[in-house]
Coordinates of C-alpha atoms and ligand atoms in Angstrom, one line a residue:
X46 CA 44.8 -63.5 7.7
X47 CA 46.1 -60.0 8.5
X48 CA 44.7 -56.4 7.7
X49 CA 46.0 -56.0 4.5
X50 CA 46.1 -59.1 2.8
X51 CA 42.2 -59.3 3.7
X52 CA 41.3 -55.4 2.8
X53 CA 43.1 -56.1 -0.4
X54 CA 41.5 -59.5 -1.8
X55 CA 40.5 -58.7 -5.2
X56 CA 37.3 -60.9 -4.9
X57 CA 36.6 -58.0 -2.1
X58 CA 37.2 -55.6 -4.1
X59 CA 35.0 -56.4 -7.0
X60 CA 32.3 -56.3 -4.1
X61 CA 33.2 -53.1 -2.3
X62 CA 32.3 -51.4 -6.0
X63 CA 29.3 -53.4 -6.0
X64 CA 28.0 -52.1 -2.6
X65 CA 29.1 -48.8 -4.2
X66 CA 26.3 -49.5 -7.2
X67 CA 23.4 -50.7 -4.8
X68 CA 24.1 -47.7 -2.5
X69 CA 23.2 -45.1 -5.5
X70 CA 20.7 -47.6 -7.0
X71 CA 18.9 -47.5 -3.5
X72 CA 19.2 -44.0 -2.5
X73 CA 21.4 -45.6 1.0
X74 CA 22.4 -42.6 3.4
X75 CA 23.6 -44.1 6.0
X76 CA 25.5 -47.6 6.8
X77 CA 25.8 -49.4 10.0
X78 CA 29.1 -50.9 10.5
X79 CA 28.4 -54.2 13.3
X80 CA 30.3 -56.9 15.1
X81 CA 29.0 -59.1 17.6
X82 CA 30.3 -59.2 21.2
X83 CA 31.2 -62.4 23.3
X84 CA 27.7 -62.3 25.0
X85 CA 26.2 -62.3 21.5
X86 CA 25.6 -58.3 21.5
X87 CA 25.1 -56.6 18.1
X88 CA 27.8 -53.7 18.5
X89 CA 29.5 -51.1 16.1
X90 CA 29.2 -47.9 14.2
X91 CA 27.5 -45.4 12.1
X92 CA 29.0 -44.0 9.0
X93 CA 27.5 -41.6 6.1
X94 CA 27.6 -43.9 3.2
X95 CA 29.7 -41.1 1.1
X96 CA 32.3 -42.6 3.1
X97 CA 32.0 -46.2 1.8
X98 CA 35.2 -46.3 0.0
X99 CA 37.5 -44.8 2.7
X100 CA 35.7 -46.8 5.3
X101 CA 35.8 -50.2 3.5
X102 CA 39.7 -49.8 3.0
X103 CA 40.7 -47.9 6.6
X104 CA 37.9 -49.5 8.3
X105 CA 36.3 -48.2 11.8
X106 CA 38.0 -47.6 15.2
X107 CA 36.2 -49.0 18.3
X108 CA 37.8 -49.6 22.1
X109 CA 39.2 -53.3 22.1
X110 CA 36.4 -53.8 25.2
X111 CA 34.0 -53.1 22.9
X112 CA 34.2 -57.0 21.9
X113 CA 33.4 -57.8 25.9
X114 CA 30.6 -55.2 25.9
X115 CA 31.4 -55.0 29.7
X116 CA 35.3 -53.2 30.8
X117 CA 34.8 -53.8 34.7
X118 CA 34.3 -56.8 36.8
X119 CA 32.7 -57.1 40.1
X120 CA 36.3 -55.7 41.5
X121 CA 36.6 -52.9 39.4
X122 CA 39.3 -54.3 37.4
X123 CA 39.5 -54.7 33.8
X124 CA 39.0 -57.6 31.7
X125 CA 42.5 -57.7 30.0
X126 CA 41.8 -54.3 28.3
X127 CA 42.4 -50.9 30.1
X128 CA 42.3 -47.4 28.7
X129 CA 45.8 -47.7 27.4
X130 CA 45.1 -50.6 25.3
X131 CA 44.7 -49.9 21.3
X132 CA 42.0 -49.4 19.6
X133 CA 40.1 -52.3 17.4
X134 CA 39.4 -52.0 13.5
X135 CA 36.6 -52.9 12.0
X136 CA 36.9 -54.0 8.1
X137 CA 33.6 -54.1 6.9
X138 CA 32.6 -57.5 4.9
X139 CA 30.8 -56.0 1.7
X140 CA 28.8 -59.4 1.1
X141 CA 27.1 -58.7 3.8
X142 CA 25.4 -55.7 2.5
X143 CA 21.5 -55.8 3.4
X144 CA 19.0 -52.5 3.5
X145 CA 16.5 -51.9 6.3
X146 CA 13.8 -52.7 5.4
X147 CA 12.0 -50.3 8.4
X148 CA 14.2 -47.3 7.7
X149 CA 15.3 -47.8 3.9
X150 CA 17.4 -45.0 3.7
X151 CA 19.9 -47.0 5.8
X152 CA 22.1 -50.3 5.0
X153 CA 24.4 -52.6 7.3
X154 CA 27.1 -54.2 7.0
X155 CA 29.3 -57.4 9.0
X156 CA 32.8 -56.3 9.8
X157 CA 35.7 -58.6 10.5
X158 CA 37.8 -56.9 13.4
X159 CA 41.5 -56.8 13.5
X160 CA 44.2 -55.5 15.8
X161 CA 45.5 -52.1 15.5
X162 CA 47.4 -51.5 12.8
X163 CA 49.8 -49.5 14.7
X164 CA 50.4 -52.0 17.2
X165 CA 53.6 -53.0 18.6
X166 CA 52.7 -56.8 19.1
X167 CA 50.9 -58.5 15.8
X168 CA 50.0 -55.2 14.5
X169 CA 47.0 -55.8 11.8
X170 CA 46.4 -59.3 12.8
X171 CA 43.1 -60.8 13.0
X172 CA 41.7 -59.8 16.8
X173 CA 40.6 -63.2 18.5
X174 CA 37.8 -61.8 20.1
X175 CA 36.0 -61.4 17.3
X176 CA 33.4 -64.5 17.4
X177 CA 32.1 -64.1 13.8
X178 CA 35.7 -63.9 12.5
X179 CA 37.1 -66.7 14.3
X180 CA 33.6 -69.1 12.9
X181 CA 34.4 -68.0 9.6
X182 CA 38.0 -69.2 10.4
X183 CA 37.5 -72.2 12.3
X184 CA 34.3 -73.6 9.4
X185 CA 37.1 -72.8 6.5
X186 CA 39.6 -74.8 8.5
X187 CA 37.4 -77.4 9.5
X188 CA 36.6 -77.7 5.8
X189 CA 40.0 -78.2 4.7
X190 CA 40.5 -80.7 7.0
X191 CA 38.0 -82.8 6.5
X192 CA 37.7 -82.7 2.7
X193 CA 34.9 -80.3 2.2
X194 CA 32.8 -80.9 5.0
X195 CA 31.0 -78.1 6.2
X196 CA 28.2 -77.5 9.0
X197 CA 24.7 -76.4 8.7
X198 CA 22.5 -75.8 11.0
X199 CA 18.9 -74.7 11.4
X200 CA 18.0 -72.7 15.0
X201 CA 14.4 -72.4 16.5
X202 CA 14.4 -69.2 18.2
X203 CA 11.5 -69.4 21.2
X204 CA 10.8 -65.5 22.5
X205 CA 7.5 -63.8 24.2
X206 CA 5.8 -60.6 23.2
X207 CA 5.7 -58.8 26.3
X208 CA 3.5 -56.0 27.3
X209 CA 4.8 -52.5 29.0
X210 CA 3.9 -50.9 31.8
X211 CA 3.5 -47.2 32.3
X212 CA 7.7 -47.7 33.6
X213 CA 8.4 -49.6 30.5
X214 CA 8.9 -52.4 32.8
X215 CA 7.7 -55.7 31.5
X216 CA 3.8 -56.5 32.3
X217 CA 2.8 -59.9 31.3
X218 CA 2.5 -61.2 27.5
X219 CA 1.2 -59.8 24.9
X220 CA -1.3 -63.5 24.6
X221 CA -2.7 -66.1 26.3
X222 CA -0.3 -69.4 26.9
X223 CA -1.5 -72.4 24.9
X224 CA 0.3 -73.7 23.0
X225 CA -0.2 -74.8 19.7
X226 CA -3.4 -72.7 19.3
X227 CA -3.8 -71.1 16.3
X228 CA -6.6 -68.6 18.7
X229 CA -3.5 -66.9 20.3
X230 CA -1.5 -67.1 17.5
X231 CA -4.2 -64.5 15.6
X232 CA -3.8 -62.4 19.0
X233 CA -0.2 -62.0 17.8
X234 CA -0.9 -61.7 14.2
X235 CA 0.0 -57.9 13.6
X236 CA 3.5 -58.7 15.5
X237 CA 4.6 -61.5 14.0
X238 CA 3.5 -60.4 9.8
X239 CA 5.6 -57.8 10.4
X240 CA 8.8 -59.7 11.5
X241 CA 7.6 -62.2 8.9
X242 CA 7.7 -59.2 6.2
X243 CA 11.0 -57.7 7.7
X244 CA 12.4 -61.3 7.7
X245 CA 11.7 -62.2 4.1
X246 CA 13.5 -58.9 2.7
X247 CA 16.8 -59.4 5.0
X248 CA 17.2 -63.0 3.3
X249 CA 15.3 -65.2 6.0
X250 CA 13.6 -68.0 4.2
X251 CA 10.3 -68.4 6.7
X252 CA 9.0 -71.7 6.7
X253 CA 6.5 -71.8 9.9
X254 CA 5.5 -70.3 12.6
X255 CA 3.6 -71.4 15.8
X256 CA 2.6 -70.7 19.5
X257 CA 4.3 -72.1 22.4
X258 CA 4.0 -72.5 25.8
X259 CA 4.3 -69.2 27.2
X260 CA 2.7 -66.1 27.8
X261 CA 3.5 -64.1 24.3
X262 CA 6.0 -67.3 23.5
X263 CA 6.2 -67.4 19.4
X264 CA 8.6 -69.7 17.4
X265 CA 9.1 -69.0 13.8
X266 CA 11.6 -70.8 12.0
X267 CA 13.6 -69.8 8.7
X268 CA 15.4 -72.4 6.6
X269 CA 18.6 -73.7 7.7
X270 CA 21.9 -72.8 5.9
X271 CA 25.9 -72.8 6.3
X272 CA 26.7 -72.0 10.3
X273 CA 27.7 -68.4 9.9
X274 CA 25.3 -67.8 7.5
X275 CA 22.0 -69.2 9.9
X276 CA 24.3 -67.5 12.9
X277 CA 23.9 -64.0 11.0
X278 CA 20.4 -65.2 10.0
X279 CA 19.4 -65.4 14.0
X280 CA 21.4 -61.9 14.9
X281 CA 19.2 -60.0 12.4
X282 CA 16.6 -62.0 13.4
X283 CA 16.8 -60.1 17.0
X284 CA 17.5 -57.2 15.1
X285 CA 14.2 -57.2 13.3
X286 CA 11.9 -58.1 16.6
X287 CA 13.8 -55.3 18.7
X288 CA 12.6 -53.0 15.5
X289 CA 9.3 -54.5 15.6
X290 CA 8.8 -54.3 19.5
X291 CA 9.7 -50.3 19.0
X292 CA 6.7 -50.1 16.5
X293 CA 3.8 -51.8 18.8
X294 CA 5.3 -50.3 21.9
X295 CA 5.9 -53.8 23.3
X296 CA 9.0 -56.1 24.3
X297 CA 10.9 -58.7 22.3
X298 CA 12.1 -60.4 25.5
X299 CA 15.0 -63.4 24.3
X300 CA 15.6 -63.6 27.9
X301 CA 16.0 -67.8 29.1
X302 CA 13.1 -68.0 31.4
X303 CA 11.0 -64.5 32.5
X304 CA 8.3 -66.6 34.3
X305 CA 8.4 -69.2 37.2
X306 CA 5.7 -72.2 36.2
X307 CA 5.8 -71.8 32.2
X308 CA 8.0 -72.7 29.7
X309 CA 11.9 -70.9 28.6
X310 CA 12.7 -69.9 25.5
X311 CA 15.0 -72.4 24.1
X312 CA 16.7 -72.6 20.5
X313 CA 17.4 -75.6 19.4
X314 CA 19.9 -76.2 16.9
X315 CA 19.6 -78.7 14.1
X316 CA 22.7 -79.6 12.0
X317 CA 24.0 -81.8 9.7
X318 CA 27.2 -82.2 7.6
X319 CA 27.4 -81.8 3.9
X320 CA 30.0 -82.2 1.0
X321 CA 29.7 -80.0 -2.1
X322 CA 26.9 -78.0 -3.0
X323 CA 28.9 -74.8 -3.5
X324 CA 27.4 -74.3 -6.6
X325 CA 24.1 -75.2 -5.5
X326 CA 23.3 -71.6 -4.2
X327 CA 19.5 -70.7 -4.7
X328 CA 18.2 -67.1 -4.1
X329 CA 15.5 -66.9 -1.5
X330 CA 13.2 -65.4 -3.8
X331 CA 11.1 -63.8 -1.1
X332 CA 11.6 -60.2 -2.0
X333 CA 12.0 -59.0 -5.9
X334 CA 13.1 -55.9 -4.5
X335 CA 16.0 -57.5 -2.3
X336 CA 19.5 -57.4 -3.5
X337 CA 20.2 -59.8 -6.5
X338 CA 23.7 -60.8 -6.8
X339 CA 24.7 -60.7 -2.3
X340 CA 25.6 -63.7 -1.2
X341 CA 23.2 -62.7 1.7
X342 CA 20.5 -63.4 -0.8
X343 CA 21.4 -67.2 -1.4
X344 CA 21.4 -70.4 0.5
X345 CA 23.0 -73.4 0.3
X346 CA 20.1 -75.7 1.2
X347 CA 19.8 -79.5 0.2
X348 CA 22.7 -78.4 -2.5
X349 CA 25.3 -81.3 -2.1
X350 CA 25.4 -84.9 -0.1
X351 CA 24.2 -84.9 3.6
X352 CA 26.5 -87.1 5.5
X353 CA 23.8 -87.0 8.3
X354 CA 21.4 -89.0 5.6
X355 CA 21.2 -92.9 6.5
X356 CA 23.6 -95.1 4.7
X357 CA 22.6 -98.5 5.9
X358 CA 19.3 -100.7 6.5
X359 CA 18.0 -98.9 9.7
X360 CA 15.9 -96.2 7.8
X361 CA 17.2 -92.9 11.3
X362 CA 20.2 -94.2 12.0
X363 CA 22.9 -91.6 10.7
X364 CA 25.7 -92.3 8.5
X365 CA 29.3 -92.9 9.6
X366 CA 31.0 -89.0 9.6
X367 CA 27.7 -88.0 10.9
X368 CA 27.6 -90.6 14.0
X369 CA 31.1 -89.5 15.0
X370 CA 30.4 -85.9 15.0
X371 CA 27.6 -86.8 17.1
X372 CA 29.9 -88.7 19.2
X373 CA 31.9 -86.2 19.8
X374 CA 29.0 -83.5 20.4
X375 CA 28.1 -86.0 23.2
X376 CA 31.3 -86.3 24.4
X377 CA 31.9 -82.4 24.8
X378 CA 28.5 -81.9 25.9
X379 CA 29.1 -81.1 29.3
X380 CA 31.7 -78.2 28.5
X381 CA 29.5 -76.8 25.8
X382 CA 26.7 -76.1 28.0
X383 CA 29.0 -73.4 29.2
X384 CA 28.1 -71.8 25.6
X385 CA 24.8 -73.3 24.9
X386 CA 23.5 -72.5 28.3
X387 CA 25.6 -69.5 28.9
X388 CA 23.5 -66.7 31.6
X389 CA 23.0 -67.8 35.4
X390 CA 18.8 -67.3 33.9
X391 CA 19.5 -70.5 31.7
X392 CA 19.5 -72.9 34.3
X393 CA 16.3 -72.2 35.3
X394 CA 14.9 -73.8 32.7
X395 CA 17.2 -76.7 33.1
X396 CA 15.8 -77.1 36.6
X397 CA 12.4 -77.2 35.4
X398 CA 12.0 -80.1 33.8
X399 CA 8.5 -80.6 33.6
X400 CA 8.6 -78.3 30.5
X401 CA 11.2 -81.0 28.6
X402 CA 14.1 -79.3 28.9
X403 CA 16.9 -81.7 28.5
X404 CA 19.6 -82.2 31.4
X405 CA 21.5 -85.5 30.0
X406 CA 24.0 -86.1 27.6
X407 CA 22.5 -88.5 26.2
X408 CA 20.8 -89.1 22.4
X409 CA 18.1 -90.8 20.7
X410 CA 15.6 -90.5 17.7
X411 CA 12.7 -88.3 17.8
X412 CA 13.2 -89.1 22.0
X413 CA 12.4 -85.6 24.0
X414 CA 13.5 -86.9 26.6
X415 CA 17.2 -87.2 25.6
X416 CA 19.6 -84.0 25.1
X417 CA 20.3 -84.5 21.5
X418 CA 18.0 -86.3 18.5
X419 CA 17.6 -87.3 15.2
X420 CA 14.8 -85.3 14.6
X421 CA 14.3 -86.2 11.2
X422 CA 16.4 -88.4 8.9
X423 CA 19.3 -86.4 7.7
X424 CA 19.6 -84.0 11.0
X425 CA 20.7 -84.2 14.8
X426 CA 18.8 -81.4 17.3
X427 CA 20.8 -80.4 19.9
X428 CA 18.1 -79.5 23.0
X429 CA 19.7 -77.6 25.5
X430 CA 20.6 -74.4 23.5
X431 CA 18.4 -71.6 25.0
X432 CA 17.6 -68.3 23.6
X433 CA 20.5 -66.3 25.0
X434 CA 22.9 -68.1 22.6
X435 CA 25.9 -66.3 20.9
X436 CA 25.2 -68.7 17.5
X437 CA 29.0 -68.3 16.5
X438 CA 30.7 -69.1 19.9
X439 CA 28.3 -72.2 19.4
X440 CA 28.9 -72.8 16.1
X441 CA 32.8 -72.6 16.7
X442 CA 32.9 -74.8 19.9
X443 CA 29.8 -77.3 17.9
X444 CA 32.8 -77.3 14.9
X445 CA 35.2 -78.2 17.4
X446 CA 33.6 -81.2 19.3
X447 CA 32.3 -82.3 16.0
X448 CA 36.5 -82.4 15.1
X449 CA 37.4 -84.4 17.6
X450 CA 34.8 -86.9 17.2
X451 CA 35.7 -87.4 13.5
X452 CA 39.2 -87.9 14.4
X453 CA 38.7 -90.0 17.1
X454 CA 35.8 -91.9 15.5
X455 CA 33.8 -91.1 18.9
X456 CA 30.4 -93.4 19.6
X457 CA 27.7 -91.9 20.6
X458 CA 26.5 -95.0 22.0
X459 CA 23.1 -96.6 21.4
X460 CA 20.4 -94.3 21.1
X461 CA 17.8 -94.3 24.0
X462 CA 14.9 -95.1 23.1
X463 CA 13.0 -95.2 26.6
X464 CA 12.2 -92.1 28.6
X465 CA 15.5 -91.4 29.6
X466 CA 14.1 -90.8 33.7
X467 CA 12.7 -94.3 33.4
X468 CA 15.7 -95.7 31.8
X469 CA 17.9 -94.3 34.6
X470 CA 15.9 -95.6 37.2
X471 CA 16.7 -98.7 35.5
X472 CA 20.4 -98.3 36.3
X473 CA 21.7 -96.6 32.8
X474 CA 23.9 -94.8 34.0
X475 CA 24.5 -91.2 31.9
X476 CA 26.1 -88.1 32.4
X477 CA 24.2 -85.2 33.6
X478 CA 24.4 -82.1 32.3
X479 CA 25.9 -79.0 34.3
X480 CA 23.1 -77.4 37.0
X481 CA 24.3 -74.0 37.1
X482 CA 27.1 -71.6 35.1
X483 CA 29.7 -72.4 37.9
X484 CA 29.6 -75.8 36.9
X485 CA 29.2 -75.0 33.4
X486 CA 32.2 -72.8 33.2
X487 CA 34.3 -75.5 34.9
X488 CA 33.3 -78.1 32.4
X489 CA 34.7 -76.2 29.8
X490 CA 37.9 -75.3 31.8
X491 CA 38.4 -79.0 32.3
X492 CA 37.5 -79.7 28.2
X493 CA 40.5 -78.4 26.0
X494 CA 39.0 -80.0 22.8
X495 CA 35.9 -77.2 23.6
X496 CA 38.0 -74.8 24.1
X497 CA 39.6 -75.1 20.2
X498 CA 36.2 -73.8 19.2
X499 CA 37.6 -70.5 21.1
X500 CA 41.0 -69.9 20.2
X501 CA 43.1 -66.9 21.1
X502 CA 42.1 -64.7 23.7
X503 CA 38.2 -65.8 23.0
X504 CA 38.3 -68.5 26.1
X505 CA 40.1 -66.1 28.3
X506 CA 37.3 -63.5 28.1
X507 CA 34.3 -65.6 27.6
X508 CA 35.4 -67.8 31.0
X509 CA 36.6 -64.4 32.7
X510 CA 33.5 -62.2 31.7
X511 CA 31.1 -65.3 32.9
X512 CA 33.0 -66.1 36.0
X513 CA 32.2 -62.9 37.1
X514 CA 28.6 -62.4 35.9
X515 CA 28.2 -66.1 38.2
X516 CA 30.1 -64.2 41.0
X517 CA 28.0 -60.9 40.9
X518 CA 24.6 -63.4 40.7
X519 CA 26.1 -65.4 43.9
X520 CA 27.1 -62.1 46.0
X521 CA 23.5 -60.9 45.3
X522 CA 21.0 -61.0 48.3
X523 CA 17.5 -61.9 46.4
X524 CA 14.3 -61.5 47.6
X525 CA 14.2 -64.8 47.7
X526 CA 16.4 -64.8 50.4
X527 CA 14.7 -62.4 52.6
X528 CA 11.4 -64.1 51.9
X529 CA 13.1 -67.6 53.2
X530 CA 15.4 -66.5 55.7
X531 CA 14.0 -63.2 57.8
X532 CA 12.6 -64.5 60.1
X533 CA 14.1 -68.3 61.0
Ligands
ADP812 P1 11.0 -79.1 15.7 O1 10.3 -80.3 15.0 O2 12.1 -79.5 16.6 O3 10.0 -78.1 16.3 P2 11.3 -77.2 13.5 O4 10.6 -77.8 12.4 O5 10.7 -76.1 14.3 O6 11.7 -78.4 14.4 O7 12.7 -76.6 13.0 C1 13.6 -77.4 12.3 C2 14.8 -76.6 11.9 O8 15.8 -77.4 11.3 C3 14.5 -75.6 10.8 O9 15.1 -74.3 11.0 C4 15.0 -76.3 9.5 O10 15.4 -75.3 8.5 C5 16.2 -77.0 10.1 N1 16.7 -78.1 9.3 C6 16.0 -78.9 8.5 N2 16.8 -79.8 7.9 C7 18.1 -79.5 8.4 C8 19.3 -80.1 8.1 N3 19.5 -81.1 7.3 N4 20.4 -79.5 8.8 C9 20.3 -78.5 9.6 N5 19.1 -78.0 9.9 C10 18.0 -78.5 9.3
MG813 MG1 35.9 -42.2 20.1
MG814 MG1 10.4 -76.1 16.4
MG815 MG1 9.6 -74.9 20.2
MG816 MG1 13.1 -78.5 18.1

């Protein structure tokens, strides 16, 4: 879809005078127009909401490099966009329309980016480095091609609370780690009712909440909904604790792994396949205030049939579309660690096992030991996803190995149902899953079904940007090094 034809949609329309209406209804000064860069950065601009009108049909101009969040690598060279390059445009996507609630003067939006419209080359067309864009794209297609089936998925964001130092530097967590204990859970209890309240008016449906491992480590988890939708759901979920963190003085650190000797933040997704249930939408109903009538305020949930859901005699076992996306999510799982483990910090926690973190590509039910399991009937939780995530490069390159194992009726195998170290030291033999980005990154260079999930110029940047971050990490002398090697 090009510039126009997508500014112009009627349906658009209708909502670009509704945004109009909530703006004077809720005395809105200011909007924030965002996108989210490949490294899952929320990015964008500012704009007086006077402007809405001329901004929703012109849209915002930002620096193509923008979308990489970084324009140099390690040589000094840029990645495929220098200073001569155009300019991006940012078409803001009026169902996304949500106040803050911390600052309720102010409103933001999603935009869809597109090339310049005053390009030479494709002028106006959609901009392939725009990850939320090309999820949106890629679920539709995979929809149409697979006679309504679309993804949802539910995340479980781990993160610590972190205390400041006098430097702002990070000084331990903000609570003691046990995990589990509801003790240091009340340590965190100003922090975390105040994401929960943030949460609720911004559209998350909260479910639970609990401790973890860590120092500071909290999980809370929201319902699970449509892929872009939970994706959105989990970017103004950082949003909200970066907001939060402001307020206590404190840090919201999503970083993989902080701490040698205690647990990473991971974030497992949990997904499952449905048909219908369109017209099963149910508001949230957390907030009276909130925003009646934006899709933002609705979720699909249980609406519809879950191809995930048994459909034989064995009570876990997954039905038939739902075992062949897992096949294929097996298959491709070595390339989509490149995504789902995607810093040179996430393989820390990969190499610390004793803290469950799964390193085969392998499945079972409720087995922790395995990289992927039915966690419940009706869903599949994929383990190695850590904190870091971009949830729409995931959700794209999850769509596309989920693609390829429908078409190619993929099998999973059987499901392991022994500790997956013990069955291996059996003789089961089982792929393992990439021990650091280099790997990683060649994985996915090696899998071209994966690399579906990033059409365009998305592959060329993410594996460009990440080669280089793994290059930068593997020039760097660490104290580490010193430590070990000074004196030999
Ligand atoms: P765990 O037992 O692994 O700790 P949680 O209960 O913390 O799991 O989180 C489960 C997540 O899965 C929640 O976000 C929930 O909304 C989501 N979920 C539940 N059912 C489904 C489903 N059918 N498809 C996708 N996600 C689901
Ligand atoms: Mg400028
Ligand atoms: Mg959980
Ligand atoms: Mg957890
Ligand atoms: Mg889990």
């Amino acid at each position: 879809m090009d510039i126009e034809t997508y500014v112009d949609d009627p349906q658009r329309q209708e909502l670009v005078k509704e945004v109009r209406k909530k703006i004077d209804e809720l005395g809105i000064e200011y909007l924030y127009l965002q996108f989210v860069s490949i490294t899952g950065r929320i990015m964008g601009k500012g704009i007086p909401a006077d402007h809405w009108e001329s901004v929703a049909k012109k849209g915002f101009q930002l620096v193509y490099g923008a979308t990489v969040n970084l324009f140099l690598n390690r040589h000094g060279e840029y990645f495929g966009y220098g200073p001569e390059a155009a300019e991006l445009v940012g078409i803001p996507d009026p169902e996304t329309f949500m106040q803050l609630p911390w600052d309720k003067r102010v409103a933001r939006m999603y935009c869809t980016l597109f090339r310049n419209r005053e390009e030479k080359q494709d002028p106006g067309g959609f901009l392939t480095a725009d990850c939320r864009g090309n999820l949106r794209r890629l679920h539709q297609d995979f929809q149409k091609k697979h006679n309504g089936l679309q993804l949802r998925v539910g995340t479980e964001p781990e993160m610590m609370w972190l205390k400041k130092d006098e430097n702002g530097k990070p000084a331990g967590g903000y609570s003691e780690p046990y995990c589990y204990h509801i003790d240091q859970f009340e340590s965190l209890r100003p922090v975390y009712m105040k994401v929960m309240e943030y949460s609720r008016k911004m559209g998350l449906d909260m479910i639970q909440g609990d401790h973890e491992d860590a120092p500071g480590q909290l999980e809370l988890n929201w319902m699970y909904d449509d892929v872009l939708r939970n994706a959105d759901r989990l970017t103004t979920y950082r949003q909200i604790c970066a907001q939060v963190a402001r307020e206590f003085g404190i840090i919201a650190c999503f970083m993989t792994k902080p701490f040698m000797g205690v647990s990473a933040s991971g974030c497992h997704h949990n997904m499952s396949l449905w048909r219908g249930g369109e017209d099963h939408l149910r508001p949230t109903g957390n907030d009276p205030d909130n925003l009646p009538g934006m899709r933002e305020n609705y979720m699909y949930v249980s609406g519809g049939d879950n191809t995930f859901m048994p459909d034989g005699d064995d009570p876990q076992m997954p039905g038939k579309a739902g075992l062949a996306a897992i096949g294929g999510i097996v298959h491709h799982l070595r390339a989509l660690t490149a995504v789902g483990s995607s810093t040179v910090n996430s393989y820390r926690r990969l190499w610390d096992t004793g803290f469950w973190a799964p390193i085969f590509a392998d499945w079972g039910f409720q087995n922790r030991t395995t990289g992927l399991r039915v966690s419940a009937p009706g869903r599949f939780e994929y383990r190695s996803v850590d904190s870091m995530v971009n949830p729409y490069l995931m959700g794209s390159t999850i769509l596309a190995a989920a693609d390829d194992g429908i078409d190619n009726n993929l099998d999973p195998g059987k499901p392991e149902e022994r500790n997956i170290y013990e069955a291996i030291a059996a003789g089961k033999d089982v792929k393992r899953l990439p021990m650091n980005l280099g790997e990683a990154l060649q994985a996915l260079e090696d899998d071209e079904v994966v690399q579906r999930g990033m059409p365009g110029e998305m592959y060329r940047l993410y594996s460009e940007y990440k080669r280089d971050e793994w290059e930068r990490f593997n020039h760097t002398v660490t104290e580490w090094d010193v430590k070990t090697y000074l004196n030999c």
